[in-house]
Short mmCIF file of C-alpha atoms and ligand atoms in Angstrom, two decimals:
data_model
loop_
_atom_site.label_atom_id
_atom_site.label_comp_id
_atom_site.label_asym_id
_atom_site.label_seq_id
_atom_site.Cartn_x
_atom_site.Cartn_y
_atom_site.Cartn_z
CA MET A 6 12.32 11.44 7.95
CA ARG A 7 12.29 10.03 4.33
CA ILE A 8 9.27 7.88 3.20
CA LEU A 9 9.68 5.81 0.05
CA SER A 10 7.49 3.57 -1.96
CA GLY A 11 6.88 2.37 -5.43
CA ILE A 12 4.40 0.58 -7.61
CA GLN A 13 4.90 -1.42 -10.76
CA PRO A 14 3.01 -0.01 -14.07
CA SER A 15 2.01 -3.64 -14.77
CA GLY A 16 -1.82 -3.33 -14.92
CA THR A 17 -4.68 -1.16 -13.74
CA LEU A 18 -4.55 -0.14 -10.18
CA HIS A 19 -7.11 -1.70 -7.76
CA LEU A 20 -8.61 -1.36 -4.37
CA GLY A 21 -5.83 -3.67 -2.98
CA ASN A 22 -3.25 -1.29 -4.19
CA TYR A 23 -5.11 1.79 -3.12
CA PHE A 24 -6.04 0.63 0.51
CA GLY A 25 -2.93 -1.53 1.03
CA MET A 26 -0.43 0.93 -0.37
CA MET A 27 -1.61 4.19 -1.79
CA LYS A 28 -3.82 5.62 0.80
CA PRO A 29 -1.27 4.93 3.70
CA ALA A 30 1.62 6.30 1.51
CA LEU A 31 -0.49 9.35 0.67
CA GLU A 32 -1.33 9.81 4.43
CA LEU A 33 2.53 9.82 5.21
CA GLN A 34 3.13 12.65 2.75
CA GLU A 35 2.19 14.82 5.66
CA ARG A 36 4.73 13.21 8.13
CA GLY A 37 8.20 13.81 6.21
CA GLN A 38 9.66 13.91 2.90
CA ALA A 39 7.92 11.35 0.62
CA PHE A 40 9.38 9.86 -2.34
CA TYR A 41 7.14 7.94 -4.53
CA PHE A 42 7.92 6.40 -7.80
CA ILE A 43 6.72 4.21 -10.69
CA ALA A 44 8.57 0.94 -10.76
CA ASP A 45 9.04 0.66 -14.77
CA TYR A 46 12.31 -1.21 -14.54
CA HIS A 47 10.58 -3.81 -12.18
CA SER A 48 7.69 -4.19 -14.47
CA MET A 49 9.97 -5.54 -17.31
CA THR A 50 10.43 -8.85 -15.48
CA ALA A 51 6.89 -9.51 -16.26
CA LEU A 52 5.69 -7.37 -19.18
CA THR A 53 7.38 -7.09 -22.43
CA ASP A 54 5.15 -4.65 -24.39
CA PRO A 55 6.54 -1.34 -24.72
CA ALA A 56 3.30 0.31 -25.62
CA GLU A 57 1.61 -1.10 -22.69
CA ARG A 58 4.38 -0.01 -20.37
CA ARG A 59 4.21 3.42 -21.53
CA ARG A 60 0.43 3.53 -20.99
CA ASN A 61 0.47 1.95 -17.57
CA SER A 62 3.09 4.29 -16.45
CA LEU A 63 0.99 7.21 -17.46
CA ASP A 64 -1.87 5.71 -15.91
CA VAL A 65 -0.21 4.98 -12.44
CA ALA A 66 0.98 8.68 -12.51
CA LEU A 67 -2.65 9.93 -13.24
CA ASP A 68 -4.19 7.34 -10.63
CA PHE A 69 -1.68 8.52 -8.00
CA LEU A 70 -2.11 12.21 -8.67
CA ALA A 71 -5.80 12.08 -8.90
CA CYS A 72 -6.08 10.17 -5.52
CA GLY A 73 -4.25 12.95 -3.73
CA LEU A 74 -0.60 12.78 -4.41
CA ASP A 75 0.68 16.32 -3.90
CA PRO A 76 3.86 16.95 -6.19
CA LYS A 77 4.64 20.17 -4.21
CA LYS A 78 5.24 17.97 -0.83
CA THR A 79 6.16 14.60 -2.40
CA VAL A 80 9.04 13.69 -4.94
CA PHE A 81 7.18 11.76 -7.60
CA PHE A 82 9.11 10.13 -10.46
CA ARG A 83 9.68 7.23 -12.70
CA GLN A 84 12.19 4.75 -11.50
CA SER A 85 14.06 4.49 -14.89
CA ASP A 86 14.70 8.28 -14.78
CA VAL A 87 17.30 7.58 -12.08
CA PRO A 88 19.56 5.16 -13.85
CA GLU A 89 21.92 5.43 -10.96
CA VAL A 90 19.77 2.89 -9.19
CA THR A 91 20.95 0.08 -11.79
CA GLU A 92 24.60 0.58 -10.73
CA LEU A 93 23.55 0.36 -6.96
CA THR A 94 21.74 -2.76 -7.91
CA TRP A 95 24.81 -4.48 -9.14
CA ILE A 96 27.05 -3.13 -6.20
CA LEU A 97 24.49 -4.72 -3.79
CA GLY A 98 24.10 -7.83 -5.79
CA THR A 99 27.55 -8.83 -4.99
CA VAL A 100 27.05 -8.71 -1.19
CA THR A 101 23.67 -10.60 -1.60
CA PRO A 102 23.71 -14.32 -0.71
CA MET A 103 21.95 -16.51 -3.13
CA GLY A 104 20.04 -18.15 -0.44
CA LEU A 105 18.56 -14.97 0.81
CA LEU A 106 16.96 -14.37 -2.73
CA GLU A 107 16.02 -18.24 -3.09
CA ARG A 108 13.70 -17.83 0.04
CA CYS A 109 11.71 -15.04 -1.46
CA HIS A 110 8.04 -15.96 -1.63
CA SER A 111 7.17 -13.87 -4.56
CA TYR A 112 9.91 -15.47 -6.70
CA LYS A 113 8.98 -18.92 -5.23
CA ASP A 114 5.18 -18.44 -5.99
CA LYS A 115 5.91 -17.67 -9.56
CA VAL A 116 8.22 -20.74 -10.12
CA ALA A 117 5.68 -22.73 -8.60
CA LYS A 118 2.98 -21.30 -10.97
CA GLY A 119 5.31 -22.32 -13.87
CA ILE A 120 5.78 -18.78 -15.05
CA SER A 121 9.03 -18.85 -16.99
CA PHE A 122 11.32 -16.82 -14.93
CA ASN A 123 14.25 -14.56 -16.00
CA PHE A 124 17.28 -13.37 -14.19
CA GLY A 125 15.47 -10.01 -13.62
CA LEU A 126 12.82 -11.57 -11.57
CA PHE A 127 15.45 -13.49 -9.33
CA ALA A 128 17.37 -10.12 -8.96
CA TYR A 129 13.97 -8.42 -8.40
CA PRO A 130 14.55 -7.91 -4.57
CA VAL A 131 18.05 -6.63 -5.13
CA LEU A 132 16.72 -3.84 -7.47
CA MET A 133 14.05 -3.08 -4.94
CA ALA A 134 16.84 -2.73 -2.15
CA ALA A 135 18.58 -0.28 -4.48
CA ASP A 136 15.41 1.62 -4.63
CA ILE A 137 14.93 1.89 -1.05
CA LEU A 138 18.68 2.31 -0.08
CA ILE A 139 19.80 5.02 -2.69
CA TYR A 140 17.33 7.51 -1.02
CA ASP A 141 18.40 7.01 2.50
CA SER A 142 14.89 5.74 3.15
CA ASN A 143 13.54 5.27 6.70
CA ILE A 144 10.14 4.16 6.16
CA VAL A 145 8.50 2.04 3.53
CA PRO A 146 4.85 1.75 3.23
CA VAL A 147 3.64 -1.54 1.56
CA GLY A 148 1.20 -3.95 1.75
CA GLN A 149 1.86 -7.29 3.38
CA ASP A 150 3.10 -9.25 0.29
CA GLN A 151 5.99 -6.75 0.07
CA LYS A 152 7.29 -7.09 3.79
CA GLN A 153 9.74 -9.87 3.03
CA HIS A 154 11.45 -7.70 0.30
CA VAL A 155 11.91 -4.88 2.78
CA GLU A 156 13.40 -7.36 5.10
CA VAL A 157 15.79 -8.50 2.44
CA THR A 158 16.75 -4.89 1.71
CA ARG A 159 17.48 -4.51 5.56
CA ASP A 160 19.77 -7.69 5.39
CA ILE A 161 21.47 -6.44 2.37
CA ALA A 162 22.16 -3.10 3.87
CA ILE A 163 23.40 -4.57 7.23
CA LYS A 164 25.85 -6.86 5.26
CA PHE A 165 27.16 -3.87 3.21
CA ASN A 166 27.62 -1.77 6.24
CA GLU A 167 29.45 -4.60 7.96
CA LEU A 168 31.71 -5.07 4.91
CA TYR A 169 32.46 -1.65 3.96
CA GLY A 170 31.53 0.66 6.87
CA GLU A 171 28.33 2.55 7.77
CA THR A 172 26.85 3.54 4.45
CA PHE A 173 23.22 2.93 4.20
CA VAL A 174 20.26 3.87 6.31
CA ILE A 175 18.42 0.71 7.61
CA PRO A 176 14.78 1.04 6.77
CA GLU A 177 11.50 -0.22 8.37
CA PRO A 178 8.57 -1.58 6.46
CA GLN A 179 5.41 -0.18 7.55
CA ILE A 180 2.32 -2.18 7.04
CA ARG A 181 -1.36 -1.36 8.05
CA ALA A 182 -2.92 -4.33 9.77
CA GLU A 183 -6.49 -3.41 8.59
CA THR A 184 -5.54 -3.32 5.04
CA ALA A 185 -2.58 -5.55 4.85
CA LYS A 186 -4.53 -7.79 2.51
CA VAL A 187 -7.54 -6.49 0.69
CA PRO A 188 -9.63 -9.51 -0.44
CA GLY A 189 -10.71 -9.73 -4.12
CA LEU A 190 -13.82 -10.73 -6.01
CA ASP A 191 -13.14 -14.50 -5.23
CA GLY A 192 -12.20 -13.79 -1.51
CA GLU A 193 -8.42 -14.63 -2.23
CA LYS A 194 -5.87 -11.45 -2.22
CA MET A 195 -6.86 -8.89 -4.67
CA SER A 196 -4.18 -8.92 -7.36
CA LYS A 197 -3.76 -8.13 -10.85
CA SER A 198 -2.30 -11.53 -11.59
CA TYR A 199 -5.46 -13.31 -10.08
CA GLY A 200 -8.17 -11.37 -12.35
CA ASN A 201 -10.07 -10.84 -9.14
CA THR A 202 -9.69 -7.13 -8.95
CA ILE A 203 -12.17 -4.16 -8.72
CA GLU A 204 -10.30 -1.00 -10.22
CA ILE A 205 -9.98 2.29 -8.58
CA PHE A 206 -11.07 3.92 -11.73
CA GLY A 207 -12.78 2.63 -15.03
CA ASP A 208 -16.10 2.17 -16.84
CA GLU A 209 -19.16 2.33 -14.55
CA LYS A 210 -21.13 -0.27 -16.29
CA ALA A 211 -18.48 -2.99 -16.32
CA LEU A 212 -17.51 -2.21 -12.78
CA ARG A 213 -21.12 -2.37 -11.60
CA LYS A 214 -21.33 -5.91 -13.30
CA LYS A 215 -18.14 -6.90 -11.54
CA VAL A 216 -19.62 -6.01 -8.02
CA MET A 217 -22.96 -7.46 -8.72
CA GLY A 218 -21.17 -10.74 -9.80
CA ILE A 219 -19.41 -11.41 -6.56
CA LYS A 220 -20.34 -15.10 -5.47
CA MET A 221 -22.50 -15.26 -2.46
CA ASP A 222 -23.74 -18.49 -0.77
CA SER A 223 -27.32 -19.82 -1.24
CA ARG A 224 -28.81 -18.90 2.12
CA THR A 225 -32.06 -16.90 1.70
CA PRO A 226 -32.53 -13.37 2.36
CA GLN A 227 -34.33 -13.97 5.50
CA GLU A 228 -31.92 -16.34 7.14
CA PRO A 229 -29.88 -14.55 9.88
CA LYS A 230 -26.06 -14.69 9.24
CA PRO A 231 -23.98 -14.76 12.37
CA ASP A 232 -20.92 -14.84 10.09
CA ALA A 233 -21.76 -11.32 8.52
CA ASP A 234 -18.24 -9.98 9.41
CA GLN A 235 -16.73 -12.73 7.03
CA ASN A 236 -18.96 -11.67 4.02
CA LEU A 237 -16.88 -10.26 1.32
CA ALA A 238 -19.16 -7.46 0.28
CA ILE A 239 -19.23 -6.40 3.99
CA GLN A 240 -15.38 -6.62 4.19
CA ILE A 241 -15.08 -4.28 1.13
CA LEU A 242 -17.81 -2.07 2.24
CA LYS A 243 -16.07 -1.30 5.30
CA LEU A 244 -13.04 0.19 3.32
CA VAL A 245 -15.32 2.29 1.05
CA ALA A 246 -18.22 3.46 3.21
CA PRO A 247 -18.49 5.55 6.38
CA ALA A 248 -17.96 3.16 9.56
CA ALA A 249 -21.70 3.77 10.62
CA ALA A 250 -23.00 2.88 7.19
CA ALA A 251 -20.89 -0.33 6.90
CA ARG A 252 -21.84 -1.31 10.60
CA GLU A 253 -25.54 -0.91 9.65
CA TYR A 254 -25.21 -3.27 6.73
CA GLU A 255 -23.37 -5.73 8.72
CA ASP A 256 -26.03 -5.73 11.53
CA ARG A 257 -28.71 -6.12 8.90
CA LEU A 258 -27.13 -8.97 7.25
CA ARG A 259 -26.51 -10.60 10.72
CA ALA A 260 -30.20 -10.14 11.66
CA GLY A 261 -31.66 -11.55 8.51
CA GLY A 262 -33.76 -9.72 5.87
CA LEU A 263 -31.09 -8.12 3.89
CA GLY A 264 -30.69 -9.84 0.52
CA TYR A 265 -27.18 -10.16 -1.02
CA GLY A 266 -28.28 -8.25 -4.32
CA ASP A 267 -29.22 -5.21 -2.16
CA LEU A 268 -26.11 -5.44 -0.37
CA LYS A 269 -23.88 -5.71 -3.42
CA LYS A 270 -25.83 -2.75 -4.77
CA ALA A 271 -25.10 -0.76 -1.70
CA LEU A 272 -21.45 -1.79 -1.97
CA PHE A 273 -21.23 -0.40 -5.58
CA GLU A 274 -22.91 2.99 -4.62
CA HIS A 275 -20.53 3.48 -1.65
CA TYR A 276 -17.33 2.41 -3.86
CA TRP A 277 -18.36 4.62 -6.67
CA ASN A 278 -18.98 7.62 -4.40
CA HIS A 279 -15.80 6.93 -2.68
CA PHE A 280 -13.91 7.89 -5.66
CA ALA A 281 -16.07 10.41 -7.01
CA SER A 282 -13.99 13.49 -6.55
CA ALA A 283 -10.71 11.49 -7.38
CA ARG A 284 -12.58 10.49 -10.60
CA ALA A 285 -13.17 14.20 -11.37
CA LYS A 286 -9.58 15.03 -10.76
CA ARG A 287 -8.32 12.30 -12.91
CA ALA A 288 -10.32 13.46 -15.74
CA GLU A 289 -8.87 16.99 -15.40
CA LEU A 290 -5.43 15.53 -15.26
CA ALA A 291 -5.85 13.21 -18.08
CA ALA A 292 -6.68 16.39 -20.33
CA ASP A 293 -3.32 17.92 -19.61
CA PRO A 294 -0.58 15.25 -20.23
CA GLY A 295 2.10 17.97 -20.36
CA TYR A 296 1.57 18.69 -16.68
CA VAL A 297 1.94 15.18 -15.55
CA GLN A 298 5.21 14.79 -17.62
CA GLN A 299 6.42 17.92 -16.04
CA VAL A 300 5.75 16.57 -12.62
CA LEU A 301 7.54 13.35 -13.23
CA ALA A 302 10.49 15.40 -14.81
CA ASP A 303 10.62 17.68 -11.80
CA GLY A 304 10.45 14.60 -9.59
CA ALA A 305 13.19 12.98 -11.44
CA ALA A 306 15.54 15.74 -11.06
CA ARG A 307 15.06 15.98 -7.38
CA ALA A 308 15.34 12.31 -6.75
CA ARG A 309 18.46 12.06 -8.92
CA SER A 310 20.27 14.68 -6.88
CA VAL A 311 19.95 12.53 -3.76
CA ALA A 312 20.55 9.28 -5.52
CA ARG A 313 23.83 10.55 -6.99
CA LYS A 314 25.11 11.46 -3.35
CA VAL A 315 24.13 8.17 -2.03
CA LEU A 316 25.57 6.12 -5.01
CA GLN A 317 28.83 8.08 -4.49
CA ARG A 318 29.06 7.25 -0.75
CA ALA A 319 28.81 3.46 -1.64
CA ARG A 320 31.25 3.77 -4.57
CA ALA A 321 33.72 5.49 -2.21
CA ALA A 322 33.12 3.12 0.56
CA SER A 323 33.65 -0.15 -1.65
CA GLY A 324 36.79 1.16 -3.12
CA LEU A 325 35.41 1.84 -6.65
CA GLU A 326 37.13 5.31 -6.21
P1 ADP B 415 -0.66 -7.02 -7.62
O1 ADP B 415 -0.66 -8.08 -6.72
O2 ADP B 415 -2.01 -6.49 -8.24
O3 ADP B 415 0.21 -7.16 -8.80
P2 ADP B 415 1.32 -5.26 -6.76
O4 ADP B 415 2.36 -6.28 -6.35
O5 ADP B 415 1.81 -4.40 -7.87
O6 ADP B 415 -0.11 -5.61 -7.10
O7 ADP B 415 1.43 -4.34 -5.53
C1 ADP B 415 1.61 -2.91 -5.44
C2 ADP B 415 1.39 -2.42 -3.81
O8 ADP B 415 0.05 -2.67 -3.61
C3 ADP B 415 2.11 -3.09 -3.08
O9 ADP B 415 2.66 -2.47 -1.88
C4 ADP B 415 1.17 -4.36 -2.47
O10 ADP B 415 1.74 -4.79 -1.26
C5 ADP B 415 -0.11 -3.63 -2.29
N1 ADP B 415 -1.19 -4.61 -2.60
C6 ADP B 415 -1.45 -5.29 -3.81
N2 ADP B 415 -2.56 -5.94 -3.50
C7 ADP B 415 -2.94 -5.84 -2.24
C8 ADP B 415 -4.05 -6.35 -1.57
N3 ADP B 415 -4.90 -7.16 -2.14
N4 ADP B 415 -4.05 -5.85 -0.32
C9 ADP B 415 -3.28 -4.91 0.25
N5 ADP B 415 -2.20 -4.55 -0.45
C10 ADP B 415 -2.01 -5.01 -1.62
N1 LIG B 416 7.89 -4.62 -5.52
C1 LIG B 416 6.90 -3.72 -5.27
C2 LIG B 416 5.58 -4.11 -5.72
O1 LIG B 416 5.39 -4.86 -6.50
C3 LIG B 416 7.09 -2.21 -5.95
C4 LIG B 416 8.46 -1.63 -5.51
C5 LIG B 416 9.48 -1.55 -6.35
C6 LIG B 416 8.64 -1.05 -4.27
N2 LIG B 416 10.45 -0.95 -5.50
C7 LIG B 416 10.08 -0.55 -4.39
C8 LIG B 416 7.88 -1.06 -3.27
C9 LIG B 416 10.59 0.05 -3.33
C10 LIG B 416 8.58 -0.30 -2.08
C11 LIG B 416 9.92 0.30 -2.16
O2 LIG B 416 4.53 -3.69 -5.17
#
């Protein structure tokens, strides 16, 4: 069974990325052959600073390795190190109806926000389909917001197979209900583009300030809070703290007597401890950039040998040779 996912190097990774995508993906490393990559071609649709792309790509690599990606088990690579995927993007684009892309939420949201969009942004789901199909992927672990893109991938693969004969494996998205949508500091979906993130790694003082700055309502500490499960700090605490500890805070908040300041302090401590060993590992890895480059180079070579075969299949099926 092949498991595949990607993440864009478009900013610093946050708890939404971690609990929505990275953690489930890391757990799946044990269940099959995992292929995980840094989607640097995709990042070009939004980010145009080369130095930033380079820095972010290295950061994503460090974050993933620090969080437990095992390069002995998992093929870990940079998307652009397998340029075959762009040829497959073209081929798939020719069987992709315009309407399918016009219906994509992520594209529509960006247009609605007035973000000036380029052809790459519109074609984004076709490149993503190529990413998935070129490795004969079965399972694609992602957060809820990427589900539609995996469905588009399925539609494109089915269409190609109908036209040119069985060529591609039809993939399935895998979404964890409990972390499908991790809330950000403002209660909306945590996202780099909303400026409401808690980063996985970063400066302790700045992160403490962010967590302590989470807005709460004006009820007094003594007041019982029957809606304790809706509290944002409790929701995030449930992700980073042991279940019993999170339940205890939830019960204390519900009963009354727990102040929001103390709750946020506890949240910060649990969050900081949750990533303590990953943080130490990250510092170790950051001191050895040669190792990270080697991991990515090995990953690219392994990914590329699979991609070449599948691309060949698609070329042959469609009469390109
Ligand atoms: P962002 O919204 O911060 O730009 P990306 O779109 O790069 O994040 O998402 C990378 C991966 O992390 C995707 O699989 C996405 O579904 C997941 N993800 C991002 N934010 C969240 C969130 N708040 N909750 C759950 N999953 C998330
Ligand atoms: N579009 C995904 C995101 O923003 C990243 C991505 C690119 C991806 N190609 C992929 C995810 C293939 C899964 C499979 O999060």
